[in-house]
């Protein structure tokens, strides 16, 4: 499997930040038992990982824009390219010692995501995709699952929580989905949910109120794995709406219909 020079830069940045997160994750497991907990330490781990990714990417392409969750938007002179980075997706998992988190790096060209890397250092799983070249988990080519009936499917979602999201709307989506599928999961790192759909582990995924850095790398992975992605209304304004539905051709359609079903009697 041949990677372009740009994808190699992204992979190196993700592996380097992943190493730093891995070290800090070990410390989080110790801090779990302290009264103060690992909160401040995790914020530092997050910032450190973003600095590593930022420095690696900007060293290779100093003129590109950079959008990172922690540091916000930094404008470059290039005009066509933008890095979109979540240095630690799945912070709540990380904070609680749960090994489901990732570094997520995407490259956007003229408003379209053209390459993506998602790395979970706790499992050593590296997901990569470039437009037109397929999607990979480590060195293995991946494809979305082939199931056609939603009743056979395991799907994941995001669950709103204290101070976040529209609880009532989500409960309606959940109520309709749980009556149609074989299982629902909530893993807590949106980038990895998308990567799991690309790898055929999950048949579908939906979530609202996400940011571009949660989704960007995952979008190209899904498309290159033969899957479909849209916003929750069926359009392509995924970053604008902050919502996403993913699956193969059949499940993407079926899941979109189910989560948008009106409440009976209204
Ligand atoms: C969060 C995770 C989570 C999703 C949240 C995101 P963070 O990102 O992706 O799965 O449900 O909405 O904000 O805060 O851990 O980078
Ligand atoms: Ca995130
Ligand atoms: Ca984050």
PDB file of C-alpha atoms and ligand atoms in Angstrom:
ATOM      1  CA  UNK A   1       0.000   0.000   0.000  1.00  0.00           C
ATOM      2  CA  UNK A   2       1.604   3.232  -1.224  1.00  0.00           C
ATOM      3  CA  UNK A   3       0.929   6.414   0.721  1.00  0.00           C
ATOM      4  CA  UNK A   4       1.366   9.893  -0.726  1.00  0.00           C
ATOM      5  CA  UNK A   5       3.918  12.259   0.837  1.00  0.00           C
ATOM      6  CA  UNK A   6       1.080  14.241   2.425  1.00  0.00           C
ATOM      7  CA  UNK A   7      -0.552  11.180   3.934  1.00  0.00           C
ATOM      8  CA  UNK A   8       2.836  10.156   5.318  1.00  0.00           C
ATOM      9  CA  UNK A   9       3.181  13.527   7.031  1.00  0.00           C
ATOM     10  CA  UNK A  10      -0.273  13.060   8.578  1.00  0.00           C
ATOM     11  CA  UNK A  11       0.543   9.528   9.727  1.00  0.00           C
ATOM     12  CA  UNK A  12       3.833  10.610  11.315  1.00  0.00           C
ATOM     13  CA  UNK A  13       2.077  13.463  13.148  1.00  0.00           C
ATOM     14  CA  UNK A  14      -0.660  11.111  14.425  1.00  0.00           C
ATOM     15  CA  UNK A  15       1.851   8.493  15.593  1.00  0.00           C
ATOM     16  CA  UNK A  16       3.966  11.097  17.395  1.00  0.00           C
ATOM     17  CA  UNK A  17       0.967  12.653  19.161  1.00  0.00           C
ATOM     18  CA  UNK A  18      -0.333   9.149  19.892  1.00  0.00           C
ATOM     19  CA  UNK A  19       2.910   8.257  21.658  1.00  0.00           C
ATOM     20  CA  UNK A  20       2.547  11.299  23.897  1.00  0.00           C
ATOM     21  CA  UNK A  21      -1.113  10.442  24.639  1.00  0.00           C
ATOM     22  CA  UNK A  22      -0.179   6.848  25.387  1.00  0.00           C
ATOM     23  CA  UNK A  23       2.352   7.927  27.985  1.00  0.00           C
ATOM     24  CA  UNK A  24      -0.158  10.300  29.552  1.00  0.00           C
ATOM     25  CA  UNK A  25      -2.903   7.657  29.487  1.00  0.00           C
ATOM     26  CA  UNK A  26      -0.704   5.496  31.725  1.00  0.00           C
ATOM     27  CA  UNK A  27      -0.495   8.382  34.201  1.00  0.00           C
ATOM     28  CA  UNK A  28      -4.271   8.972  34.030  1.00  0.00           C
ATOM     29  CA  UNK A  29      -4.787   5.411  35.206  1.00  0.00           C
ATOM     30  CA  UNK A  30      -2.678   6.237  38.314  1.00  0.00           C
ATOM     31  CA  UNK A  31      -4.451   9.554  38.905  1.00  0.00           C
ATOM     32  CA  UNK A  32      -7.873   7.865  38.825  1.00  0.00           C
ATOM     33  CA  UNK A  33      -7.527   6.995  42.497  1.00  0.00           C
ATOM     34  CA  UNK A  34      -6.404  10.456  43.647  1.00  0.00           C
ATOM     35  CA  UNK A  35      -9.021  12.771  45.192  1.00  0.00           C
ATOM     36  CA  UNK A  36      -8.348  15.570  42.707  1.00  0.00           C
ATOM     37  CA  UNK A  37      -8.630  13.224  39.726  1.00  0.00           C
ATOM     38  CA  UNK A  38      -6.827  13.563  36.401  1.00  0.00           C
ATOM     39  CA  UNK A  39      -8.807  16.572  35.005  1.00  0.00           C
ATOM     40  CA  UNK A  40      -6.033  19.199  34.773  1.00  0.00           C
ATOM     41  CA  UNK A  41      -3.522  16.617  33.700  1.00  0.00           C
ATOM     42  CA  UNK A  42      -5.791  15.556  30.795  1.00  0.00           C
ATOM     43  CA  UNK A  43      -6.189  19.167  29.607  1.00  0.00           C
ATOM     44  CA  UNK A  44      -2.397  19.379  29.448  1.00  0.00           C
ATOM     45  CA  UNK A  45      -2.169  16.048  27.578  1.00  0.00           C
ATOM     46  CA  UNK A  46      -4.692  17.348  25.040  1.00  0.00           C
ATOM     47  CA  UNK A  47      -2.798  20.635  24.480  1.00  0.00           C
ATOM     48  CA  UNK A  48       0.515  18.795  24.219  1.00  0.00           C
ATOM     49  CA  UNK A  49      -0.882  16.432  21.565  1.00  0.00           C
ATOM     50  CA  UNK A  50      -2.271  19.340  19.519  1.00  0.00           C
ATOM     51  CA  UNK A  51       1.087  21.135  19.635  1.00  0.00           C
ATOM     52  CA  UNK A  52       2.840  18.000  18.371  1.00  0.00           C
ATOM     53  CA  UNK A  53       0.384  17.590  15.482  1.00  0.00           C
ATOM     54  CA  UNK A  54       0.450  21.313  14.682  1.00  0.00           C
ATOM     55  CA  UNK A  55       4.240  21.497  14.617  1.00  0.00           C
ATOM     56  CA  UNK A  56       4.633  18.355  12.483  1.00  0.00           C
ATOM     57  CA  UNK A  57       2.017  19.419   9.929  1.00  0.00           C
ATOM     58  CA  UNK A  58       3.085  23.060   9.728  1.00  0.00           C
ATOM     59  CA  UNK A  59       6.739  22.067   9.386  1.00  0.00           C
ATOM     60  CA  UNK A  60       5.806  20.069   6.277  1.00  0.00           C
ATOM     61  CA  UNK A  61       3.271  22.561   4.816  1.00  0.00           C
ATOM     62  CA  UNK A  62       3.762  25.992   6.458  1.00  0.00           C
ATOM     63  CA  UNK A  63       1.304  27.797   4.181  1.00  0.00           C
ATOM     64  CA  UNK A  64      -1.784  25.657   4.876  1.00  0.00           C
ATOM     65  CA  UNK A  65      -4.609  26.812   7.175  1.00  0.00           C
ATOM     66  CA  UNK A  66      -4.825  24.941  10.456  1.00  0.00           C
ATOM     67  CA  UNK A  67      -8.035  24.287  12.383  1.00  0.00           C
ATOM     68  CA  UNK A  68      -7.492  22.544  15.721  1.00  0.00           C
ATOM     69  CA  UNK A  69     -10.014  21.993  18.483  1.00  0.00           C
ATOM     70  CA  UNK A  70      -7.763  23.520  21.105  1.00  0.00           C
ATOM     71  CA  UNK A  71      -6.103  26.399  19.235  1.00  0.00           C
ATOM     72  CA  UNK A  72      -8.892  27.316  16.807  1.00  0.00           C
ATOM     73  CA  UNK A  73      -8.349  28.569  13.258  1.00  0.00           C
ATOM     74  CA  UNK A  74      -4.978  29.755  11.968  1.00  0.00           C
ATOM     75  CA  UNK A  75      -4.964  31.242   8.475  1.00  0.00           C
ATOM     76  CA  UNK A  76      -2.167  30.434   6.043  1.00  0.00           C
ATOM     77  CA  UNK A  77      -1.319  32.010   2.693  1.00  0.00           C
ATOM     78  CA  UNK A  78      -2.160  28.922   0.607  1.00  0.00           C
ATOM     79  CA  UNK A  79      -5.899  29.577   0.291  1.00  0.00           C
ATOM     80  CA  UNK A  80      -6.820  26.060  -0.902  1.00  0.00           C
ATOM     81  CA  UNK A  81      -5.719  23.719   1.893  1.00  0.00           C
ATOM     82  CA  UNK A  82      -6.690  23.311   5.517  1.00  0.00           C
ATOM     83  CA  UNK A  83      -5.664  20.813   8.185  1.00  0.00           C
ATOM     84  CA  UNK A  84      -8.536  19.838  10.495  1.00  0.00           C
ATOM     85  CA  UNK A  85      -7.363  18.300  13.752  1.00  0.00           C
ATOM     86  CA  UNK A  86      -8.800  16.791  16.902  1.00  0.00           C
ATOM     87  CA  UNK A  87      -5.715  15.952  18.976  1.00  0.00           C
ATOM     88  CA  UNK A  88      -7.729  13.888  21.444  1.00  0.00           C
ATOM     89  CA  UNK A  89     -11.158  12.667  20.426  1.00  0.00           C
ATOM     90  CA  UNK A  90     -12.864  10.780  23.237  1.00  0.00           C
ATOM     91  CA  UNK A  91     -11.596  12.997  26.071  1.00  0.00           C
ATOM     92  CA  UNK A  92     -14.172  11.707  28.541  1.00  0.00           C
ATOM     93  CA  UNK A  93     -13.054   8.125  27.875  1.00  0.00           C
ATOM     94  CA  UNK A  94      -9.390   9.155  28.251  1.00  0.00           C
ATOM     95  CA  UNK A  95     -10.149  10.950  31.503  1.00  0.00           C
ATOM     96  CA  UNK A  96     -11.842   7.845  32.890  1.00  0.00           C
ATOM     97  CA  UNK A  97      -9.132   5.414  31.821  1.00  0.00           C
ATOM     98  CA  UNK A  98     -11.238   3.902  29.013  1.00  0.00           C
ATOM     99  CA  UNK A  99      -9.024   3.022  26.014  1.00  0.00           C
ATOM    100  CA  UNK A 100     -11.354   4.368  23.316  1.00  0.00           C
ATOM    101  CA  UNK A 101      -9.832   7.644  22.098  1.00  0.00           C
ATOM    102  CA  UNK A 102      -7.942   8.843  19.044  1.00  0.00           C
ATOM    103  CA  UNK A 103      -5.927  11.493  17.275  1.00  0.00           C
ATOM    104  CA  UNK A 104      -7.841  12.609  14.177  1.00  0.00           C
ATOM    105  CA  UNK A 105      -6.226  14.532  11.305  1.00  0.00           C
ATOM    106  CA  UNK A 106      -7.850  15.514   8.014  1.00  0.00           C
ATOM    107  CA  UNK A 107      -6.738  17.481   4.988  1.00  0.00           C
ATOM    108  CA  UNK A 108      -9.261  19.629   3.178  1.00  0.00           C
ATOM    109  CA  UNK A 109      -8.676  20.918  -0.360  1.00  0.00           C
ATOM    110  CA  UNK A 110     -10.983  23.605  -1.743  1.00  0.00           C
ATOM    111  CA  UNK A 111     -13.588  22.764   0.881  1.00  0.00           C
ATOM    112  CA  UNK A 112     -13.487  18.974   0.355  1.00  0.00           C
ATOM    113  CA  UNK A 113     -11.851  16.489   2.678  1.00  0.00           C
ATOM    114  CA  UNK A 114      -9.289  14.572   0.600  1.00  0.00           C
ATOM    115  CA  UNK A 115      -7.282  12.645   3.199  1.00  0.00           C
ATOM    116  CA  UNK A 116      -7.823  11.404   6.733  1.00  0.00           C
ATOM    117  CA  UNK A 117      -5.914   9.651   9.501  1.00  0.00           C
ATOM    118  CA  UNK A 118      -7.377   8.371  12.764  1.00  0.00           C
ATOM    119  CA  UNK A 119      -5.079   6.704  15.294  1.00  0.00           C
ATOM    120  CA  UNK A 120      -6.029   4.983  18.542  1.00  0.00           C
ATOM    121  CA  UNK A 121      -2.731   4.570  20.420  1.00  0.00           C
ATOM    122  CA  UNK A 122      -4.335   2.318  23.040  1.00  0.00           C
ATOM    123  CA  UNK A 123      -5.107  -0.374  20.456  1.00  0.00           C
ATOM    124  CA  UNK A 124      -2.431   0.592  17.912  1.00  0.00           C
ATOM    125  CA  UNK A 125      -5.078   0.913  15.220  1.00  0.00           C
ATOM    126  CA  UNK A 126      -4.219   3.336  12.451  1.00  0.00           C
ATOM    127  CA  UNK A 127      -6.961   4.203   9.949  1.00  0.00           C
ATOM    128  CA  UNK A 128      -5.935   6.011   6.762  1.00  0.00           C
ATOM    129  CA  UNK A 129      -7.686   7.098   3.582  1.00  0.00           C
ATOM    130  CA  UNK A 130      -6.972   9.291   0.589  1.00  0.00           C
ATOM    131  CA  UNK A 131      -9.523  10.214  -2.018  1.00  0.00           C
ATOM    132  CA  UNK A 132      -9.354   7.726  -4.877  1.00  0.00           C
ATOM    133  CA  UNK A 133      -6.962   5.329  -3.096  1.00  0.00           C
ATOM    134  CA  UNK A 134      -9.168   3.360  -0.711  1.00  0.00           C
ATOM    135  CA  UNK A 135      -9.320   3.096   3.083  1.00  0.00           C
ATOM    136  CA  UNK A 136      -7.020   1.072   5.317  1.00  0.00           C
ATOM    137  CA  UNK A 137      -6.770  -0.216   8.874  1.00  0.00           C
ATOM    138  CA  UNK A 138      -3.035  -0.537   9.465  1.00  0.00           C
ATOM    139  CA  UNK A 139      -2.004  -2.236   6.199  1.00  0.00           C
ATOM    140  CA  UNK A 140      -5.311  -3.951   5.486  1.00  0.00           C
ATOM    141  CA  UNK A 141      -7.834  -2.571   3.008  1.00  0.00           C
ATOM    142  CA  UNK A 142     -11.214  -1.973   4.670  1.00  0.00           C
ATOM    143  CA  UNK A 143     -14.771  -1.808   3.358  1.00  0.00           C
ATOM    144  CA  UNK A 144     -18.132  -1.005   4.910  1.00  0.00           C
ATOM    145  CA  UNK A 145     -20.275  -3.969   5.963  1.00  0.00           C
ATOM    146  CA  UNK A 146     -22.595  -5.430   3.310  1.00  0.00           C
ATOM    147  CA  UNK A 147     -25.800  -5.943   5.354  1.00  0.00           C
ATOM    148  CA  UNK A 148     -28.937  -4.758   3.585  1.00  0.00           C
ATOM    149  CA  UNK A 149     -31.559  -5.156   6.311  1.00  0.00           C
ATOM    150  CA  UNK A 150     -31.478  -2.676   9.169  1.00  0.00           C
ATOM    151  CA  UNK A 151     -32.945  -5.381  11.431  1.00  0.00           C
ATOM    152  CA  UNK A 152     -29.569  -7.232  11.218  1.00  0.00           C
ATOM    153  CA  UNK A 153     -27.508  -4.153  12.041  1.00  0.00           C
ATOM    154  CA  UNK A 154     -25.465  -2.895  14.968  1.00  0.00           C
ATOM    155  CA  UNK A 155     -25.265   0.882  14.909  1.00  0.00           C
ATOM    156  CA  UNK A 156     -23.699   3.468  17.193  1.00  0.00           C
ATOM    157  CA  UNK A 157     -24.677   6.996  18.099  1.00  0.00           C
ATOM    158  CA  UNK A 158     -23.759   9.948  20.276  1.00  0.00           C
ATOM    159  CA  UNK A 159     -25.773  10.488  23.448  1.00  0.00           C
ATOM    160  CA  UNK A 160     -26.332  14.040  24.695  1.00  0.00           C
ATOM    161  CA  UNK A 161     -25.369  14.536  28.316  1.00  0.00           C
ATOM    162  CA  UNK A 162     -25.267  17.122  31.093  1.00  0.00           C
ATOM    163  CA  UNK A 163     -25.241  20.537  29.471  1.00  0.00           C
ATOM    164  CA  UNK A 164     -24.854  19.170  25.926  1.00  0.00           C
ATOM    165  CA  UNK A 165     -27.228  18.467  23.052  1.00  0.00           C
ATOM    166  CA  UNK A 166     -30.964  18.200  22.532  1.00  0.00           C
ATOM    167  CA  UNK A 167     -32.074  15.462  24.941  1.00  0.00           C
ATOM    168  CA  UNK A 168     -35.716  15.316  23.801  1.00  0.00           C
ATOM    169  CA  UNK A 169     -34.897  15.059  20.092  1.00  0.00           C
ATOM    170  CA  UNK A 170     -32.319  12.349  20.725  1.00  0.00           C
ATOM    171  CA  UNK A 171     -34.788  10.282  22.766  1.00  0.00           C
ATOM    172  CA  UNK A 172     -37.172  10.268  19.800  1.00  0.00           C
ATOM    173  CA  UNK A 173     -34.361   9.137  17.462  1.00  0.00           C
ATOM    174  CA  UNK A 174     -33.357   6.431  19.926  1.00  0.00           C
ATOM    175  CA  UNK A 175     -36.905   5.254  20.455  1.00  0.00           C
ATOM    176  CA  UNK A 176     -37.409   4.754  16.734  1.00  0.00           C
ATOM    177  CA  UNK A 177     -33.990   3.192  16.112  1.00  0.00           C
ATOM    178  CA  UNK A 178     -34.080   0.698  18.986  1.00  0.00           C
ATOM    179  CA  UNK A 179     -37.228  -0.845  17.561  1.00  0.00           C
ATOM    180  CA  UNK A 180     -35.531  -1.560  14.226  1.00  0.00           C
ATOM    181  CA  UNK A 181     -31.956  -2.724  14.841  1.00  0.00           C
ATOM    182  CA  UNK A 182     -30.076  -5.684  16.338  1.00  0.00           C
ATOM    183  CA  UNK A 183     -28.035  -3.471  18.679  1.00  0.00           C
ATOM    184  CA  UNK A 184     -27.067   0.102  19.567  1.00  0.00           C
ATOM    185  CA  UNK A 185     -23.686   1.168  20.982  1.00  0.00           C
ATOM    186  CA  UNK A 186     -22.291   4.419  22.401  1.00  0.00           C
ATOM    187  CA  UNK A 187     -18.485   4.327  22.288  1.00  0.00           C
ATOM    188  CA  UNK A 188     -17.695   7.993  22.995  1.00  0.00           C
ATOM    189  CA  UNK A 189     -15.228   8.969  20.267  1.00  0.00           C
ATOM    190  CA  UNK A 190     -17.002  10.070  17.085  1.00  0.00           C
ATOM    191  CA  UNK A 191     -13.905   9.728  14.896  1.00  0.00           C
ATOM    192  CA  UNK A 192     -13.609   6.063  15.883  1.00  0.00           C
ATOM    193  CA  UNK A 193     -17.338   5.466  15.379  1.00  0.00           C
ATOM    194  CA  UNK A 194     -16.877   6.598  11.774  1.00  0.00           C
ATOM    195  CA  UNK A 195     -13.701   4.517  11.427  1.00  0.00           C
ATOM    196  CA  UNK A 196     -15.593   1.465  12.737  1.00  0.00           C
ATOM    197  CA  UNK A 197     -18.282   1.959  10.105  1.00  0.00           C
ATOM    198  CA  UNK A 198     -15.549   2.201   7.455  1.00  0.00           C
ATOM    199  CA  UNK A 199     -14.032  -1.049   8.781  1.00  0.00           C
ATOM    200  CA  UNK A 200     -17.381  -2.877   8.709  1.00  0.00           C
ATOM    201  CA  UNK A 201     -17.470  -3.333  12.499  1.00  0.00           C
ATOM    202  CA  UNK A 202     -20.522  -1.124  12.811  1.00  0.00           C
ATOM    203  CA  UNK A 203     -23.245  -0.990  10.181  1.00  0.00           C
ATOM    204  CA  UNK A 204     -24.174   2.602  10.858  1.00  0.00           C
ATOM    205  CA  UNK A 205     -23.647   5.692  13.002  1.00  0.00           C
ATOM    206  CA  UNK A 206     -25.486   8.920  13.649  1.00  0.00           C
ATOM    207  CA  UNK A 207     -24.803  11.917  15.840  1.00  0.00           C
ATOM    208  CA  UNK A 208     -25.821  15.576  16.054  1.00  0.00           C
ATOM    209  CA  UNK A 209     -23.992  18.638  17.356  1.00  0.00           C
ATOM    210  CA  UNK A 210     -20.516  17.555  16.342  1.00  0.00           C
ATOM    211  CA  UNK A 211     -17.654  19.812  15.215  1.00  0.00           C
ATOM    212  CA  UNK A 212     -15.721  19.476  11.929  1.00  0.00           C
ATOM    213  CA  UNK A 213     -12.681  18.019  13.746  1.00  0.00           C
ATOM    214  CA  UNK A 214     -14.812  15.156  15.139  1.00  0.00           C
ATOM    215  CA  UNK A 215     -15.909  14.098  11.647  1.00  0.00           C
ATOM    216  CA  UNK A 216     -13.517  15.305   8.935  1.00  0.00           C
ATOM    217  CA  UNK A 217     -11.101  12.357   8.796  1.00  0.00           C
ATOM    218  CA  UNK A 218     -13.938   9.857   9.225  1.00  0.00           C
ATOM    219  CA  UNK A 219     -15.843  11.206   6.222  1.00  0.00           C
ATOM    220  CA  UNK A 220     -13.103  10.362   3.744  1.00  0.00           C
ATOM    221  CA  UNK A 221     -12.599   6.970   5.413  1.00  0.00           C
ATOM    222  CA  UNK A 222     -16.272   6.073   4.959  1.00  0.00           C
ATOM    223  CA  UNK A 223     -16.413   7.244   1.343  1.00  0.00           C
ATOM    224  CA  UNK A 224     -13.192   5.410   0.460  1.00  0.00           C
ATOM    225  CA  UNK A 225     -14.515   2.287   2.166  1.00  0.00           C
ATOM    226  CA  UNK A 226     -17.513   2.378  -0.177  1.00  0.00           C
ATOM    227  CA  UNK A 227     -19.944   3.902   2.323  1.00  0.00           C
ATOM    228  CA  UNK A 228     -22.352   6.819   2.308  1.00  0.00           C
ATOM    229  CA  UNK A 229     -22.347   9.865   4.593  1.00  0.00           C
ATOM    230  CA  UNK A 230     -24.705  12.799   4.836  1.00  0.00           C
ATOM    231  CA  UNK A 231     -26.013  15.240   7.384  1.00  0.00           C
ATOM    232  CA  UNK A 232     -29.059  14.085   9.341  1.00  0.00           C
ATOM    233  CA  UNK A 233     -31.422  15.731   6.837  1.00  0.00           C
ATOM    234  CA  UNK A 234     -29.909  13.819   3.910  1.00  0.00           C
ATOM    235  CA  UNK A 235     -27.857  16.732   2.513  1.00  0.00           C
ATOM    236  CA  UNK A 236     -24.114  17.265   2.362  1.00  0.00           C
ATOM    237  CA  UNK A 237     -23.899  20.177   4.803  1.00  0.00           C
ATOM    238  CA  UNK A 238     -22.201  17.970   7.375  1.00  0.00           C
ATOM    239  CA  UNK A 239     -19.911  20.629   8.863  1.00  0.00           C
ATOM    240  CA  UNK A 240     -22.583  23.337   8.680  1.00  0.00           C
ATOM    241  CA  UNK A 241     -25.254  21.275  10.465  1.00  0.00           C
ATOM    242  CA  UNK A 242     -22.787  19.469  12.732  1.00  0.00           C
ATOM    243  CA  UNK A 243     -24.712  16.252  12.135  1.00  0.00           C
ATOM    244  CA  UNK A 244     -23.833  13.005  10.427  1.00  0.00           C
ATOM    245  CA  UNK A 245     -25.361   9.683   9.360  1.00  0.00           C
ATOM    246  CA  UNK A 246     -23.130   6.945   7.945  1.00  0.00           C
ATOM    247  CA  UNK A 247     -23.504   3.425   6.606  1.00  0.00           C
ATOM    248  CA  UNK A 248     -23.485   1.455   3.401  1.00  0.00           C
ATOM    249  CA  UNK A 249     -25.870   2.552   0.651  1.00  0.00           C
ATOM    250  CA  UNK A 250     -28.839   0.642   2.148  1.00  0.00           C
ATOM    251  CA  UNK A 251     -28.260   1.242   5.840  1.00  0.00           C
ATOM    252  CA  UNK A 252     -27.433   4.924   5.384  1.00  0.00           C
ATOM    253  CA  UNK A 253     -30.826   5.342   3.719  1.00  0.00           C
ATOM    254  CA  UNK A 254     -32.745   3.200   6.208  1.00  0.00           C
ATOM    255  CA  UNK A 255     -31.123   4.793   9.280  1.00  0.00           C
ATOM    256  CA  UNK A 256     -31.723   8.320   7.927  1.00  0.00           C
ATOM    257  CA  UNK A 257     -35.406   7.470   7.502  1.00  0.00           C
ATOM    258  CA  UNK A 258     -35.717   5.949  10.991  1.00  0.00           C
ATOM    259  CA  UNK A 259     -34.060   8.815  12.903  1.00  0.00           C
ATOM    260  CA  UNK A 260     -36.179  11.376  11.052  1.00  0.00           C
ATOM    261  CA  UNK A 261     -39.467   9.554  11.643  1.00  0.00           C
ATOM    262  CA  UNK A 262     -42.022  11.859  13.261  1.00  0.00           C
ATOM    263  CA  UNK A 263     -43.397  11.100  16.719  1.00  0.00           C
ATOM    264  CA  UNK A 264     -46.707   9.199  16.285  1.00  0.00           C
ATOM    265  CA  UNK A 265     -49.749  11.368  16.922  1.00  0.00           C
ATOM    266  CA  UNK A 266     -47.933  14.675  16.334  1.00  0.00           C
TER     267      UNK A 266
HETATM  268  C1  LIG B   1     -16.465  14.186  21.627  1.00  0.00           C
HETATM  269  C2  LIG B   1     -16.527  12.724  21.184  1.00  0.00           C
HETATM  270  C3  LIG B   1     -17.866  12.126  21.538  1.00  0.00           C
HETATM  271  C4  LIG B   1     -19.018  12.925  20.969  1.00  0.00           C
HETATM  272  C5  LIG B   1     -18.900  14.372  21.435  1.00  0.00           C
HETATM  273  C6  LIG B   1     -17.569  14.965  20.991  1.00  0.00           C
HETATM  274  P1  LIG B   1     -14.078  15.197  22.389  1.00  0.00           P
HETATM  275  O1  LIG B   1     -15.222  14.786  21.280  1.00  0.00           O
HETATM  276  O2  LIG B   1     -16.307  12.601  19.809  1.00  0.00           O
HETATM  277  O3  LIG B   1     -18.005  10.815  21.040  1.00  0.00           O
HETATM  278  O4  LIG B   1     -20.219  12.384  21.406  1.00  0.00           O
HETATM  279  O5  LIG B   1     -19.956  15.119  20.949  1.00  0.00           O
HETATM  280  O6  LIG B   1     -17.485  16.307  21.380  1.00  0.00           O
HETATM  281  O7  LIG B   1     -14.686  16.307  23.208  1.00  0.00           O
HETATM  282  O8  LIG B   1     -13.826  13.987  23.180  1.00  0.00           O
HETATM  283  O9  LIG B   1     -12.956  15.640  21.548  1.00  0.00           O
HETATM  284 CA1  LIG B   2     -13.853  15.402  19.401  1.00  0.00          CA
HETATM  285 CA1  LIG B   3     -10.992  16.695  21.453  1.00  0.00          CA
END
